[in-house]
Coordinates of C-alpha atoms in Angstrom, one line a residue:
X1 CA -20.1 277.5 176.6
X2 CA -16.4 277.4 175.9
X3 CA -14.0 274.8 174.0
X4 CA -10.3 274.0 175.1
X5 CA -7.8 274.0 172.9
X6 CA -4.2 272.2 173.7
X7 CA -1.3 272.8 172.0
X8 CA 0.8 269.3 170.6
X9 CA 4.2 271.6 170.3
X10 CA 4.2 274.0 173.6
X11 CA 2.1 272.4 176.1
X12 CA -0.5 275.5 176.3
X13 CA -4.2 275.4 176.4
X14 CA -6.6 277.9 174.8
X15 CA -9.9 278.5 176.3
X16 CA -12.5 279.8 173.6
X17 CA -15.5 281.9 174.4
X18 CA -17.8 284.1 172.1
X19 CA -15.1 282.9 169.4
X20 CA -12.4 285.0 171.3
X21 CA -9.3 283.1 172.5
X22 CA -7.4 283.4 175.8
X23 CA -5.0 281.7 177.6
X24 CA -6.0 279.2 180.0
X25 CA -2.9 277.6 181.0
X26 CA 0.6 279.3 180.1
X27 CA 2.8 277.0 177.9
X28 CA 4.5 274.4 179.4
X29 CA 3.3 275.0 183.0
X30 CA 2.7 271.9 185.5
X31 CA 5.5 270.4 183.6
X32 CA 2.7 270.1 180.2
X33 CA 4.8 268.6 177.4
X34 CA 2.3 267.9 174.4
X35 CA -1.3 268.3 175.0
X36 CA -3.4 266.0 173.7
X37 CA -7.0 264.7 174.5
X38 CA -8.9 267.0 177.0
X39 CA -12.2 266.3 178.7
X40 CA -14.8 268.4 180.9
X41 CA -16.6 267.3 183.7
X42 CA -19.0 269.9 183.5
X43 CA -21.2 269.5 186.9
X44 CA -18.0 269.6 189.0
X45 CA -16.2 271.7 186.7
X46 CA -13.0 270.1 185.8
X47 CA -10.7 269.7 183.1
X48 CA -9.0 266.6 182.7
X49 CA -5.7 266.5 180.4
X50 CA -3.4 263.9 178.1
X51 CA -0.1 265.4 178.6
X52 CA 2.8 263.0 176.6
X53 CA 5.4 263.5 174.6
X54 CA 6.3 261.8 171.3
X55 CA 9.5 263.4 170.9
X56 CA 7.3 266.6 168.9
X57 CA 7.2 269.3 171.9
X58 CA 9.3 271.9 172.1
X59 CA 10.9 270.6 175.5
X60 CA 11.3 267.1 173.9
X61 CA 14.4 265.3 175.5
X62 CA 15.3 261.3 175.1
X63 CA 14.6 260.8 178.9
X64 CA 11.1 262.6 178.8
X65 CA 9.8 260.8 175.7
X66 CA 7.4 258.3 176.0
X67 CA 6.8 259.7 179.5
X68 CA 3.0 260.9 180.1
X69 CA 0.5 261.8 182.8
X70 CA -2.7 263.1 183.4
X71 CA -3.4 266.7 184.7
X72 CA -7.0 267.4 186.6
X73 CA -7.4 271.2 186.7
X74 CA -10.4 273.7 188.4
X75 CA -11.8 275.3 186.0
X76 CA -12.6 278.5 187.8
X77 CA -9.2 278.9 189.9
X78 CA -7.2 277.4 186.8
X79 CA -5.1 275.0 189.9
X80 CA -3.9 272.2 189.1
X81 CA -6.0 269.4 191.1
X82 CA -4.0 266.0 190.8
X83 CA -1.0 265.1 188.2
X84 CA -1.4 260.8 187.4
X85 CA 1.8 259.7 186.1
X86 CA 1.9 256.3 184.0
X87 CA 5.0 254.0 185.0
X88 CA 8.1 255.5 183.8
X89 CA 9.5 251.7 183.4
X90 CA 7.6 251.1 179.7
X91 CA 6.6 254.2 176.8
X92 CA 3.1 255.9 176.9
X93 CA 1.6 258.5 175.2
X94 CA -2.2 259.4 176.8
X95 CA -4.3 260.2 174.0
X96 CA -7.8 260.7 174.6
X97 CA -10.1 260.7 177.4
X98 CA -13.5 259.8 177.8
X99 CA -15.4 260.3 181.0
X100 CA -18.9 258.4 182.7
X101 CA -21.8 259.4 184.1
X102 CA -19.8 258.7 187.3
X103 CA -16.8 261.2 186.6
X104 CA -14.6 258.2 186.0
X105 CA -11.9 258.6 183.4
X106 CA -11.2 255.8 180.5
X107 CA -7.5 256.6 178.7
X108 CA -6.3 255.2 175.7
X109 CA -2.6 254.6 175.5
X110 CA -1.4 254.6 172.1
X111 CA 2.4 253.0 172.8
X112 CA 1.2 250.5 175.1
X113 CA -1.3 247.5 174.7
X114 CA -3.7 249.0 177.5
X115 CA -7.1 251.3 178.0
X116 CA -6.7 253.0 181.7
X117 CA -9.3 253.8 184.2
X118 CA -9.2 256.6 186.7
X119 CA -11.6 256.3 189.8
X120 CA -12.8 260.2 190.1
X121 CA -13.6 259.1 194.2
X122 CA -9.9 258.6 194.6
X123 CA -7.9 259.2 191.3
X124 CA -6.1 255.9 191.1
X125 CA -4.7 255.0 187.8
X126 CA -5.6 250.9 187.0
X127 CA -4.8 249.0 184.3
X128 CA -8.5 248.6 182.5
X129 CA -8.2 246.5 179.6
X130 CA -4.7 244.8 177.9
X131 CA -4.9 243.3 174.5
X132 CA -2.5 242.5 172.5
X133 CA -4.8 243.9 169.5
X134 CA -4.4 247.2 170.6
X135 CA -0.3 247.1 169.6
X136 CA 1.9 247.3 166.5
X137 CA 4.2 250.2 165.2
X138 CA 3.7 254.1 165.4
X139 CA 0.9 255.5 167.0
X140 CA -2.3 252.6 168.0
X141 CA -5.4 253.6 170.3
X142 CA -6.3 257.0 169.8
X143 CA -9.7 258.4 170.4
X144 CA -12.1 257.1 172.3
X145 CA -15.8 258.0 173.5
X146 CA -18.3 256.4 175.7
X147 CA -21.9 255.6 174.0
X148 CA -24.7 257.3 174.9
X149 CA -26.2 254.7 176.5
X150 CA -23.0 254.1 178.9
X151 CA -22.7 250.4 177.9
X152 CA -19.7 250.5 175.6
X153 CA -16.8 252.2 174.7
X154 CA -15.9 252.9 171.2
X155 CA -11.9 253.0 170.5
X156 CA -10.4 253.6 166.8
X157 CA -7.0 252.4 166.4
X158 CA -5.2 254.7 164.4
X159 CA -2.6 252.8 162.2
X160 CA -4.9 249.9 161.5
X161 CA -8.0 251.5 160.4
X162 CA -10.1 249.4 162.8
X163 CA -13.0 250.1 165.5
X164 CA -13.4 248.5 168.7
X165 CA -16.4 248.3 171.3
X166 CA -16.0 247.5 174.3
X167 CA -18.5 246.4 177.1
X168 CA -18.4 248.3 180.3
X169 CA -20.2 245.5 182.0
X170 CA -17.5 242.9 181.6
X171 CA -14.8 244.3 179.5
X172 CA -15.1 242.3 176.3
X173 CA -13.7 243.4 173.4
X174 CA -15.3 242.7 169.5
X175 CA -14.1 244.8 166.8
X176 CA -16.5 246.4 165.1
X177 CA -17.3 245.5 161.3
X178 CA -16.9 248.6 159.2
X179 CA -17.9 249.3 155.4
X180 CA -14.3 250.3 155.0
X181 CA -11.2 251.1 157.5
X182 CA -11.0 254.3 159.2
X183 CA -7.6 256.6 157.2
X184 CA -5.7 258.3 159.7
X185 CA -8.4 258.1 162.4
X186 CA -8.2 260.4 165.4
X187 CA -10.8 261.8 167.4
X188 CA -14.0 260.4 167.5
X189 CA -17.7 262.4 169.0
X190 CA -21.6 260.9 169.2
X191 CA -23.4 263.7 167.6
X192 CA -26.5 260.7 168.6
X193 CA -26.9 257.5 170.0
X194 CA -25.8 255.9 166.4
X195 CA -24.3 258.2 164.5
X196 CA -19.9 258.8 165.0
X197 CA -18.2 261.8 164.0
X198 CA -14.5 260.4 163.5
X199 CA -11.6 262.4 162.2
X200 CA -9.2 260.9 159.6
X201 CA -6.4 263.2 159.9
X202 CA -2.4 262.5 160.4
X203 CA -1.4 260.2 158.0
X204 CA -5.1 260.1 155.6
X205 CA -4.6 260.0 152.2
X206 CA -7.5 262.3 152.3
X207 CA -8.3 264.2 155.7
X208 CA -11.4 265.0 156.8
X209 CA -14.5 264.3 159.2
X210 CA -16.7 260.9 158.1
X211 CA -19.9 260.1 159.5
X212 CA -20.3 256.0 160.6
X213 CA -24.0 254.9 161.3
X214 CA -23.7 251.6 163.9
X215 CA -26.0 249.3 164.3
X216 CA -28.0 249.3 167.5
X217 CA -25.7 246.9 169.0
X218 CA -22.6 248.7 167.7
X219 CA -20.8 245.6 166.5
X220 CA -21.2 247.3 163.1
X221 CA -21.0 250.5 161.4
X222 CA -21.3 252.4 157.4
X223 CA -19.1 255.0 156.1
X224 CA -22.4 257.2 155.0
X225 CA -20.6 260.8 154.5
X226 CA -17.0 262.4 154.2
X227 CA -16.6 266.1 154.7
X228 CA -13.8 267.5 153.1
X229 CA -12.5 270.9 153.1
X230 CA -9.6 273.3 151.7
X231 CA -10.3 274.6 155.2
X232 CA -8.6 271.4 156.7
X233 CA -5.2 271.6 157.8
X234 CA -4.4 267.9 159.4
X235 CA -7.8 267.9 161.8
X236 CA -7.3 265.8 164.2
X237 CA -10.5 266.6 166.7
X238 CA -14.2 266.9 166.5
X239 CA -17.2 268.0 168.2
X240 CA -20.9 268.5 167.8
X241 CA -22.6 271.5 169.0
X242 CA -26.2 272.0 167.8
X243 CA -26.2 270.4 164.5
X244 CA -22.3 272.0 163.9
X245 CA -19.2 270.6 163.5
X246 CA -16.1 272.2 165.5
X247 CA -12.9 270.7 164.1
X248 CA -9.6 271.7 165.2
X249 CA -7.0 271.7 162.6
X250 CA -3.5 270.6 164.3
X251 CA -1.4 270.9 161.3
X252 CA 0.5 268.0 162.2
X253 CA 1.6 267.1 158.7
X254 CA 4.1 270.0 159.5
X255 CA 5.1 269.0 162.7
X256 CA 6.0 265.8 162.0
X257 CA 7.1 265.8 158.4
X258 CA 8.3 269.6 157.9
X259 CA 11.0 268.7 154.9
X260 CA 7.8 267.9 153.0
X261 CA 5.7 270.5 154.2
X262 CA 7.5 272.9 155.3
X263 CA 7.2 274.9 159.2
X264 CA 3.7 275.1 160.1
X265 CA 1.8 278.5 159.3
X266 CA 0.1 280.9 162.2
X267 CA -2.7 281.5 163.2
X268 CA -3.3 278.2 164.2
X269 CA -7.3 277.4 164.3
X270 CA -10.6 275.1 164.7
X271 CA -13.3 275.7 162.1
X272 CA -17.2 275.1 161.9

């Protein structure tokens, strides 16, 4: 009964309860740069964390960008488990996280060409799945969620517009047919077996949260409903809680692109 909240510029996480905020993790601690996609393994009670940097922290420096790593925290004691780092030898950025029925972590890497696998039995990064579809210029794979059925893995890359499944089983890759391309898409959530919650955020010509309905085999999927709101402020995740939508609003038009924007405006906040 509580969402985590990770903050892009200072590396802090915000645990919410009873719609009351309070610090989780002090900014910058354990070395946290930019945090970015979070996950909860909620029968052993763990945290799992996307810590990268772009060059858009606060402690951005040339040697630590495109650095990243992955921080496994208890819940209850607020320790830090296990830090993962990627090879310093090529640029990352972890994105998002999705985890199994088994506890098992899938990554997307949205400077490299690769999807990463963490074994929760021993916590060994691997290299899942290379493709050269998944590269090109700016930011590429970014959110990522496992179907309900466990048999695929749904990946939007985010400067392309496109939508990829891909088999557990075997580790094919088809990219999905959509009624349009995804604008600025970032974080994805199954609110049911068919029906995809995906945020079109940084970069959308129009932000917001659009509803795509896949086929059974999820090699395609409609654009049925776009939800768009004054109350958006660059969203950039999205979950569904009991027939609500949670939608954090990271205000990265600001970060990124202040001359045009201007600074970004406190309080920061996720809206239903």
């Amino acid at each position: 009964k509580s969402f985590f909240v990770g903050s892009f510029y200072n590396g802090q996480i915000q645990r919410m309860q009873a719609g009351k905020a309070s610090e989780f993790l002090p900014a910058g601690q354990d070395g946290l740069h930019s945090v970015v996609g979070m996950a909860v393994n909620t029968a052993k009670r763990l945290l799992w964390v996307c810590n990268s940097e772009a060059g858009a922290s606060q402690y951005a420096t040339p040697e630590t960008t495109g650095k990243a790593s992955i921080h496994i925290y208890d819940i209850d004691n607020k320790t830090l488990l296990k830090r993962i780092a990627f090879d310093e030898k090529a640029g990352h950025f972890c994105n998002d996280i999705t985890l199994d029925s088994r506890g098992d972590a899938y990554v997307t890497d949205s400077f490299s060409t690769t999807i990463w696998k963490v074994s929760a039995v021993n916590y060994v990064l691997q290299a899942w799945v290379t493709d050269a579809r998944f590269g090109g210029e700016g930011f590429n794979l970014n959110g990522i969620q496992l179907t309900n059925d466990g048999k695929y893995l749904i990946v939007n890359k985010m400067n392309s517009g496109q939508l990829f499944r891909l088999a557990v089983s075997d580790q094919s890759i088809q990219e999905v047919k959509l009624s349009r391309p995804i604008d600025g898409g970032d974080g994805l959530f199954f609110a049911s077996a068919n029906e995809l919650w995906v945020v079109e955020g940084f970069g959308a010509k129009k932000p917001g949260i659009t509803k795509l309905v896949f086929s059974n085999n999820y090699t395609e999927a409609a654009a049925t409903k776009k939800i768009e709101s004054t109350k958006f402020n660059t969203p950039t995740a999205v979950k569904v809680i009991e027939g609500d939508l949670y939608v954090v609003n990271s205000q990265f038009n600001h970060l990124f692109n202040g001359k045009e924007y201007g600074a970004a405006q406190a309080p920061f906040n996720f809206v239903r």
